[in-house]
Amino acid sequence: MDGSELVVVAVLAGRNFPVIDHPPNFIVTARFDGEELSTDPVPQHTTFEIQNELAWVVDRKVLHQHRIQRTAIKLQCFTVADHAAPLFCGHVLLDLRSALQDSGPQWKKILLSKFGKLSPELLVSIKFEPAPVSSTAPLDPPSTYTHTHTHANPPSTHAHTESLAAADADDHGRVSRQSEQPAPAPA
């Protein structure tokens, strides 16, 4: 994907959460373009830091379509006690178009909060960055890949292009180039 962008959602902190004797862990998950990511679990207190970034590599054309369709990224918040199932405690919606404004981190109220009148909030930001070239390359080349054409002195691009343009295959699939000797005639 040569025309790719990174969609980066930073989940930085939480505030206005209830006081709990044995604080559970707090996790934020987000799904975008069919891929779900989540933050590392952190102990939930009245105010706490999360300091995680969630990033998706997306083709520029696909990202443009998401912006036209006003796609929102839904950050779902969960608390997880020891050896218990995650408990949904609300969500935050982030509009992709807000990333164009580059307004920095903002406190967003958790919607459908299970914490009553406390109005807990998350400090979040969203931005677009150019995707690094190495992220789109395969991590390990296939074991069956072999490089068959090696040149001590590769031909210049111009001469190589002219040579390929002048190439012509005969009836038996042999290739002759005008700058080289023609392929032998079939017997």
PDB file of C-alpha atoms in Angstrom:
ATOM      1  CA  MET A   1       0.000   0.000   0.000  1.00  0.00           C
ATOM      2  CA  ASP A   2       2.072   2.939  -1.185  1.00  0.00           C
ATOM      3  CA  GLY A   3      -0.693   5.475  -0.447  1.00  0.00           C
ATOM      4  CA  SER A   4      -1.328   4.591   3.188  1.00  0.00           C
ATOM      5  CA  GLU A   5      -2.061   6.599   6.304  1.00  0.00           C
ATOM      6  CA  LEU A   6      -1.922   5.750   9.975  1.00  0.00           C
ATOM      7  CA  VAL A   7      -5.069   6.521  11.948  1.00  0.00           C
ATOM      8  CA  VAL A   8      -3.766   7.044  15.484  1.00  0.00           C
ATOM      9  CA  VAL A   9      -6.077   7.206  18.504  1.00  0.00           C
ATOM     10  CA  ALA A  10      -4.334   8.159  21.738  1.00  0.00           C
ATOM     11  CA  VAL A  11      -6.111   7.151  24.952  1.00  0.00           C
ATOM     12  CA  LEU A  12      -4.263   9.110  27.612  1.00  0.00           C
ATOM     13  CA  ALA A  13      -6.198   9.257  30.904  1.00  0.00           C
ATOM     14  CA  GLY A  14      -9.487   8.869  32.735  1.00  0.00           C
ATOM     15  CA  ARG A  15     -11.172  11.020  35.383  1.00  0.00           C
ATOM     16  CA  ASN A  16     -14.357  11.229  37.494  1.00  0.00           C
ATOM     17  CA  PHE A  17     -14.528   7.475  38.086  1.00  0.00           C
ATOM     18  CA  PRO A  18     -16.006   6.034  41.299  1.00  0.00           C
ATOM     19  CA  VAL A  19     -13.888   5.145  44.330  1.00  0.00           C
ATOM     20  CA  ILE A  20     -13.622   1.358  44.592  1.00  0.00           C
ATOM     21  CA  ASP A  21     -11.920  -0.593  47.410  1.00  0.00           C
ATOM     22  CA  HIS A  22     -10.381  -3.207  45.120  1.00  0.00           C
ATOM     23  CA  PRO A  23      -9.980  -1.347  41.816  1.00  0.00           C
ATOM     24  CA  PRO A  24     -10.512  -3.440  38.700  1.00  0.00           C
ATOM     25  CA  ASN A  25      -8.428  -3.039  35.578  1.00  0.00           C
ATOM     26  CA  PHE A  26      -9.693  -0.626  32.943  1.00  0.00           C
ATOM     27  CA  ILE A  27      -9.448  -1.472  29.221  1.00  0.00           C
ATOM     28  CA  VAL A  28     -10.477   0.484  26.118  1.00  0.00           C
ATOM     29  CA  THR A  29     -11.151  -1.359  22.851  1.00  0.00           C
ATOM     30  CA  ALA A  30     -11.744   0.161  19.428  1.00  0.00           C
ATOM     31  CA  ARG A  31     -12.728  -1.285  16.062  1.00  0.00           C
ATOM     32  CA  PHE A  32     -11.917   0.454  12.779  1.00  0.00           C
ATOM     33  CA  ASP A  33     -11.872  -0.879   9.227  1.00  0.00           C
ATOM     34  CA  GLY A  34     -12.539  -4.427  10.455  1.00  0.00           C
ATOM     35  CA  GLU A  35      -9.648  -4.561  12.945  1.00  0.00           C
ATOM     36  CA  GLU A  36     -10.100  -4.382  16.733  1.00  0.00           C
ATOM     37  CA  LEU A  37      -7.373  -3.040  19.015  1.00  0.00           C
ATOM     38  CA  SER A  38      -7.284  -2.557  22.780  1.00  0.00           C
ATOM     39  CA  THR A  39      -5.238  -0.705  25.359  1.00  0.00           C
ATOM     40  CA  ASP A  40      -3.183  -2.363  28.045  1.00  0.00           C
ATOM     41  CA  PRO A  41      -5.142  -2.922  31.274  1.00  0.00           C
ATOM     42  CA  VAL A  42      -4.523  -0.262  33.938  1.00  0.00           C
ATOM     43  CA  PRO A  43      -5.886  -0.060  37.501  1.00  0.00           C
ATOM     44  CA  GLN A  44      -9.023   2.086  37.651  1.00  0.00           C
ATOM     45  CA  HIS A  45      -8.987   4.875  40.229  1.00  0.00           C
ATOM     46  CA  THR A  46     -10.903   8.175  40.382  1.00  0.00           C
ATOM     47  CA  THR A  47      -8.213   9.627  38.101  1.00  0.00           C
ATOM     48  CA  PHE A  48      -5.705   7.450  36.264  1.00  0.00           C
ATOM     49  CA  GLU A  49      -3.331   7.430  33.292  1.00  0.00           C
ATOM     50  CA  ILE A  50      -3.665   5.025  30.371  1.00  0.00           C
ATOM     51  CA  GLN A  51      -1.009   6.372  27.937  1.00  0.00           C
ATOM     52  CA  ASN A  52      -1.707   4.015  24.999  1.00  0.00           C
ATOM     53  CA  GLU A  53      -2.009   4.626  21.270  1.00  0.00           C
ATOM     54  CA  LEU A  54      -4.114   2.513  18.946  1.00  0.00           C
ATOM     55  CA  ALA A  55      -3.078   2.739  15.285  1.00  0.00           C
ATOM     56  CA  TRP A  56      -4.481   1.326  12.056  1.00  0.00           C
ATOM     57  CA  VAL A  57      -2.759   1.385   8.643  1.00  0.00           C
ATOM     58  CA  VAL A  58      -5.403   2.368   6.079  1.00  0.00           C
ATOM     59  CA  ASP A  59      -5.221   3.003   2.336  1.00  0.00           C
ATOM     60  CA  ARG A  60      -5.783   6.706   1.561  1.00  0.00           C
ATOM     61  CA  LYS A  61      -8.750   5.978  -0.713  1.00  0.00           C
ATOM     62  CA  VAL A  62     -10.415   3.850   1.975  1.00  0.00           C
ATOM     63  CA  LEU A  63      -9.751   6.560   4.557  1.00  0.00           C
ATOM     64  CA  HIS A  64     -11.310   9.147   2.245  1.00  0.00           C
ATOM     65  CA  GLN A  65     -14.438   6.968   1.944  1.00  0.00           C
ATOM     66  CA  HIS A  66     -14.654   6.670   5.742  1.00  0.00           C
ATOM     67  CA  ARG A  67     -14.478  10.464   6.069  1.00  0.00           C
ATOM     68  CA  ILE A  68     -17.165  10.974   3.408  1.00  0.00           C
ATOM     69  CA  GLN A  69     -19.414   8.462   5.194  1.00  0.00           C
ATOM     70  CA  ARG A  70     -18.709  10.202   8.530  1.00  0.00           C
ATOM     71  CA  THR A  71     -17.453   7.002  10.089  1.00  0.00           C
ATOM     72  CA  ALA A  72     -16.899   7.245  13.838  1.00  0.00           C
ATOM     73  CA  ILE A  73     -14.472   5.197  15.884  1.00  0.00           C
ATOM     74  CA  LYS A  74     -16.231   3.783  18.918  1.00  0.00           C
ATOM     75  CA  LEU A  75     -14.029   3.414  21.991  1.00  0.00           C
ATOM     76  CA  GLN A  76     -15.675   0.844  24.268  1.00  0.00           C
ATOM     77  CA  CYS A  77     -14.698   0.944  27.935  1.00  0.00           C
ATOM     78  CA  PHE A  78     -14.536  -2.170  30.105  1.00  0.00           C
ATOM     79  CA  THR A  79     -13.578  -2.993  33.660  1.00  0.00           C
ATOM     80  CA  VAL A  80     -12.066  -6.388  34.357  1.00  0.00           C
ATOM     81  CA  ALA A  81     -11.831  -7.793  37.874  1.00  0.00           C
ATOM     82  CA  ASP A  82      -9.565 -10.751  38.637  1.00  0.00           C
ATOM     83  CA  HIS A  83     -10.741 -13.856  36.770  1.00  0.00           C
ATOM     84  CA  ALA A  84     -14.049 -12.273  35.779  1.00  0.00           C
ATOM     85  CA  ALA A  85     -15.621 -11.442  32.448  1.00  0.00           C
ATOM     86  CA  PRO A  86     -15.156  -7.857  31.195  1.00  0.00           C
ATOM     87  CA  LEU A  87     -17.944  -5.527  32.317  1.00  0.00           C
ATOM     88  CA  PHE A  88     -19.013  -2.898  29.744  1.00  0.00           C
ATOM     89  CA  CYS A  89     -19.091   0.527  31.364  1.00  0.00           C
ATOM     90  CA  GLY A  90     -19.742   2.910  28.424  1.00  0.00           C
ATOM     91  CA  HIS A  91     -18.279   4.230  25.194  1.00  0.00           C
ATOM     92  CA  VAL A  92     -16.840   7.328  23.509  1.00  0.00           C
ATOM     93  CA  LEU A  93     -17.367   8.218  19.837  1.00  0.00           C
ATOM     94  CA  LEU A  94     -14.573   9.874  17.829  1.00  0.00           C
ATOM     95  CA  ASP A  95     -15.346  11.457  14.470  1.00  0.00           C
ATOM     96  CA  LEU A  96     -12.621  10.931  11.853  1.00  0.00           C
ATOM     97  CA  ARG A  97     -13.151  14.460  10.581  1.00  0.00           C
ATOM     98  CA  SER A  98     -11.971  15.856  13.933  1.00  0.00           C
ATOM     99  CA  ALA A  99      -8.484  14.510  13.151  1.00  0.00           C
ATOM    100  CA  LEU A 100      -8.148  17.122  10.398  1.00  0.00           C
ATOM    101  CA  GLN A 101      -8.458  19.954  12.938  1.00  0.00           C
ATOM    102  CA  ASP A 102      -5.481  18.732  15.031  1.00  0.00           C
ATOM    103  CA  SER A 103      -6.882  20.254  18.218  1.00  0.00           C
ATOM    104  CA  GLY A 104      -4.860  18.020  20.525  1.00  0.00           C
ATOM    105  CA  PRO A 105      -6.162  15.789  23.327  1.00  0.00           C
ATOM    106  CA  GLN A 106      -9.683  16.500  24.597  1.00  0.00           C
ATOM    107  CA  TRP A 107     -11.761  15.206  27.480  1.00  0.00           C
ATOM    108  CA  LYS A 108     -14.694  13.182  26.119  1.00  0.00           C
ATOM    109  CA  LYS A 109     -17.624  12.120  28.297  1.00  0.00           C
ATOM    110  CA  ILE A 110     -18.249   8.372  28.451  1.00  0.00           C
ATOM    111  CA  LEU A 111     -21.695   7.745  26.972  1.00  0.00           C
ATOM    112  CA  LEU A 112     -24.075   5.157  28.465  1.00  0.00           C
ATOM    113  CA  SER A 113     -21.933   5.195  31.590  1.00  0.00           C
ATOM    114  CA  LYS A 114     -22.628   2.519  34.214  1.00  0.00           C
ATOM    115  CA  PHE A 115     -21.210   4.799  36.919  1.00  0.00           C
ATOM    116  CA  GLY A 116     -24.324   6.889  37.620  1.00  0.00           C
ATOM    117  CA  LYS A 117     -24.037  10.657  38.032  1.00  0.00           C
ATOM    118  CA  LEU A 118     -20.247  10.862  38.130  1.00  0.00           C
ATOM    119  CA  SER A 119     -19.845  11.614  34.390  1.00  0.00           C
ATOM    120  CA  PRO A 120     -16.518   9.834  33.837  1.00  0.00           C
ATOM    121  CA  GLU A 121     -14.381  11.085  30.954  1.00  0.00           C
ATOM    122  CA  LEU A 122     -11.455   9.931  28.833  1.00  0.00           C
ATOM    123  CA  LEU A 123      -8.648  12.154  27.567  1.00  0.00           C
ATOM    124  CA  VAL A 124      -8.308  11.152  23.908  1.00  0.00           C
ATOM    125  CA  SER A 125      -6.972  12.443  20.600  1.00  0.00           C
ATOM    126  CA  ILE A 126      -7.142  11.299  16.994  1.00  0.00           C
ATOM    127  CA  LYS A 127      -4.739  12.149  14.195  1.00  0.00           C
ATOM    128  CA  PHE A 128      -3.542  10.978  10.799  1.00  0.00           C
ATOM    129  CA  GLU A 129       0.112  10.310  10.045  1.00  0.00           C
ATOM    130  CA  PRO A 130       1.864   9.025   6.932  1.00  0.00           C
ATOM    131  CA  ALA A 131       2.340   5.276   7.229  1.00  0.00           C
ATOM    132  CA  PRO A 132       5.970   4.213   7.583  1.00  0.00           C
ATOM    133  CA  VAL A 133       7.281   2.389   4.547  1.00  0.00           C
ATOM    134  CA  SER A 134       8.502  -0.549   6.617  1.00  0.00           C
ATOM    135  CA  SER A 135       5.015  -1.248   8.035  1.00  0.00           C
ATOM    136  CA  THR A 136       3.687  -2.241   4.619  1.00  0.00           C
ATOM    137  CA  ALA A 137       6.629  -4.521   3.742  1.00  0.00           C
ATOM    138  CA  PRO A 138       6.450  -8.171   4.774  1.00  0.00           C
ATOM    139  CA  LEU A 139       8.334  -8.892   7.991  1.00  0.00           C
ATOM    140  CA  ASP A 140       9.976 -12.081   6.720  1.00  0.00           C
ATOM    141  CA  PRO A 141      10.545 -12.804   3.034  1.00  0.00           C
ATOM    142  CA  PRO A 142       9.066 -16.098   1.864  1.00  0.00           C
ATOM    143  CA  SER A 143      11.533 -18.989   2.133  1.00  0.00           C
ATOM    144  CA  THR A 144      10.895 -19.973  -1.489  1.00  0.00           C
ATOM    145  CA  TYR A 145      11.886 -16.547  -2.842  1.00  0.00           C
ATOM    146  CA  THR A 146      15.031 -16.579  -4.937  1.00  0.00           C
ATOM    147  CA  HIS A 147      16.552 -13.719  -6.838  1.00  0.00           C
ATOM    148  CA  THR A 148      17.371 -15.059 -10.297  1.00  0.00           C
ATOM    149  CA  HIS A 149      18.606 -11.974 -12.147  1.00  0.00           C
ATOM    150  CA  THR A 150      21.851 -10.469 -10.966  1.00  0.00           C
ATOM    151  CA  HIS A 151      23.839  -7.866 -12.845  1.00  0.00           C
ATOM    152  CA  ALA A 152      27.318  -6.688 -11.944  1.00  0.00           C
ATOM    153  CA  ASN A 153      26.636  -3.486 -13.862  1.00  0.00           C
ATOM    154  CA  PRO A 154      22.907  -3.043 -14.386  1.00  0.00           C
ATOM    155  CA  PRO A 155      22.009  -1.366 -17.678  1.00  0.00           C
ATOM    156  CA  SER A 156      20.866   2.218 -17.601  1.00  0.00           C
ATOM    157  CA  THR A 157      17.123   2.710 -17.359  1.00  0.00           C
ATOM    158  CA  HIS A 158      16.868   4.350 -20.768  1.00  0.00           C
ATOM    159  CA  ALA A 159      18.834   1.653 -22.616  1.00  0.00           C
ATOM    160  CA  HIS A 160      17.010  -1.112 -20.742  1.00  0.00           C
ATOM    161  CA  THR A 161      13.607   0.400 -21.658  1.00  0.00           C
ATOM    162  CA  GLU A 162      14.568   0.688 -25.341  1.00  0.00           C
ATOM    163  CA  SER A 163      15.827  -2.907 -25.311  1.00  0.00           C
ATOM    164  CA  LEU A 164      12.552  -4.187 -23.824  1.00  0.00           C
ATOM    165  CA  ALA A 165      10.474  -2.095 -26.223  1.00  0.00           C
ATOM    166  CA  ALA A 166      12.343  -3.608 -29.143  1.00  0.00           C
ATOM    167  CA  ALA A 167      11.922  -7.183 -27.854  1.00  0.00           C
ATOM    168  CA  ASP A 168       9.768  -9.432 -29.978  1.00  0.00           C
ATOM    169  CA  ALA A 169       8.872 -13.093 -29.409  1.00  0.00           C
ATOM    170  CA  ASP A 170       8.907 -15.554 -32.287  1.00  0.00           C
ATOM    171  CA  ASP A 171       6.462 -18.459 -32.781  1.00  0.00           C
ATOM    172  CA  HIS A 172       8.313 -20.689 -30.296  1.00  0.00           C
ATOM    173  CA  GLY A 173       8.390 -18.157 -27.438  1.00  0.00           C
ATOM    174  CA  ARG A 174      12.023 -17.183 -27.929  1.00  0.00           C
ATOM    175  CA  VAL A 175      12.777 -13.521 -27.510  1.00  0.00           C
ATOM    176  CA  SER A 176      15.118 -11.559 -29.700  1.00  0.00           C
ATOM    177  CA  ARG A 177      16.174  -7.988 -29.194  1.00  0.00           C
ATOM    178  CA  GLN A 178      17.138  -5.663 -31.981  1.00  0.00           C
ATOM    179  CA  SER A 179      20.282  -4.611 -30.141  1.00  0.00           C
ATOM    180  CA  GLU A 180      21.368  -8.260 -29.760  1.00  0.00           C
ATOM    181  CA  GLN A 181      21.741 -11.120 -32.207  1.00  0.00           C
ATOM    182  CA  PRO A 182      18.412 -12.531 -33.342  1.00  0.00           C
ATOM    183  CA  ALA A 183      17.299 -15.869 -31.974  1.00  0.00           C
ATOM    184  CA  PRO A 184      18.271 -18.808 -34.187  1.00  0.00           C
ATOM    185  CA  ALA A 185      15.681 -19.877 -36.712  1.00  0.00           C
ATOM    186  CA  PRO A 186      13.755 -23.032 -35.841  1.00  0.00           C
ATOM    187  CA  ALA A 187      15.093 -26.148 -37.581  1.00  0.00           C
TER     188      ALA A 187
END
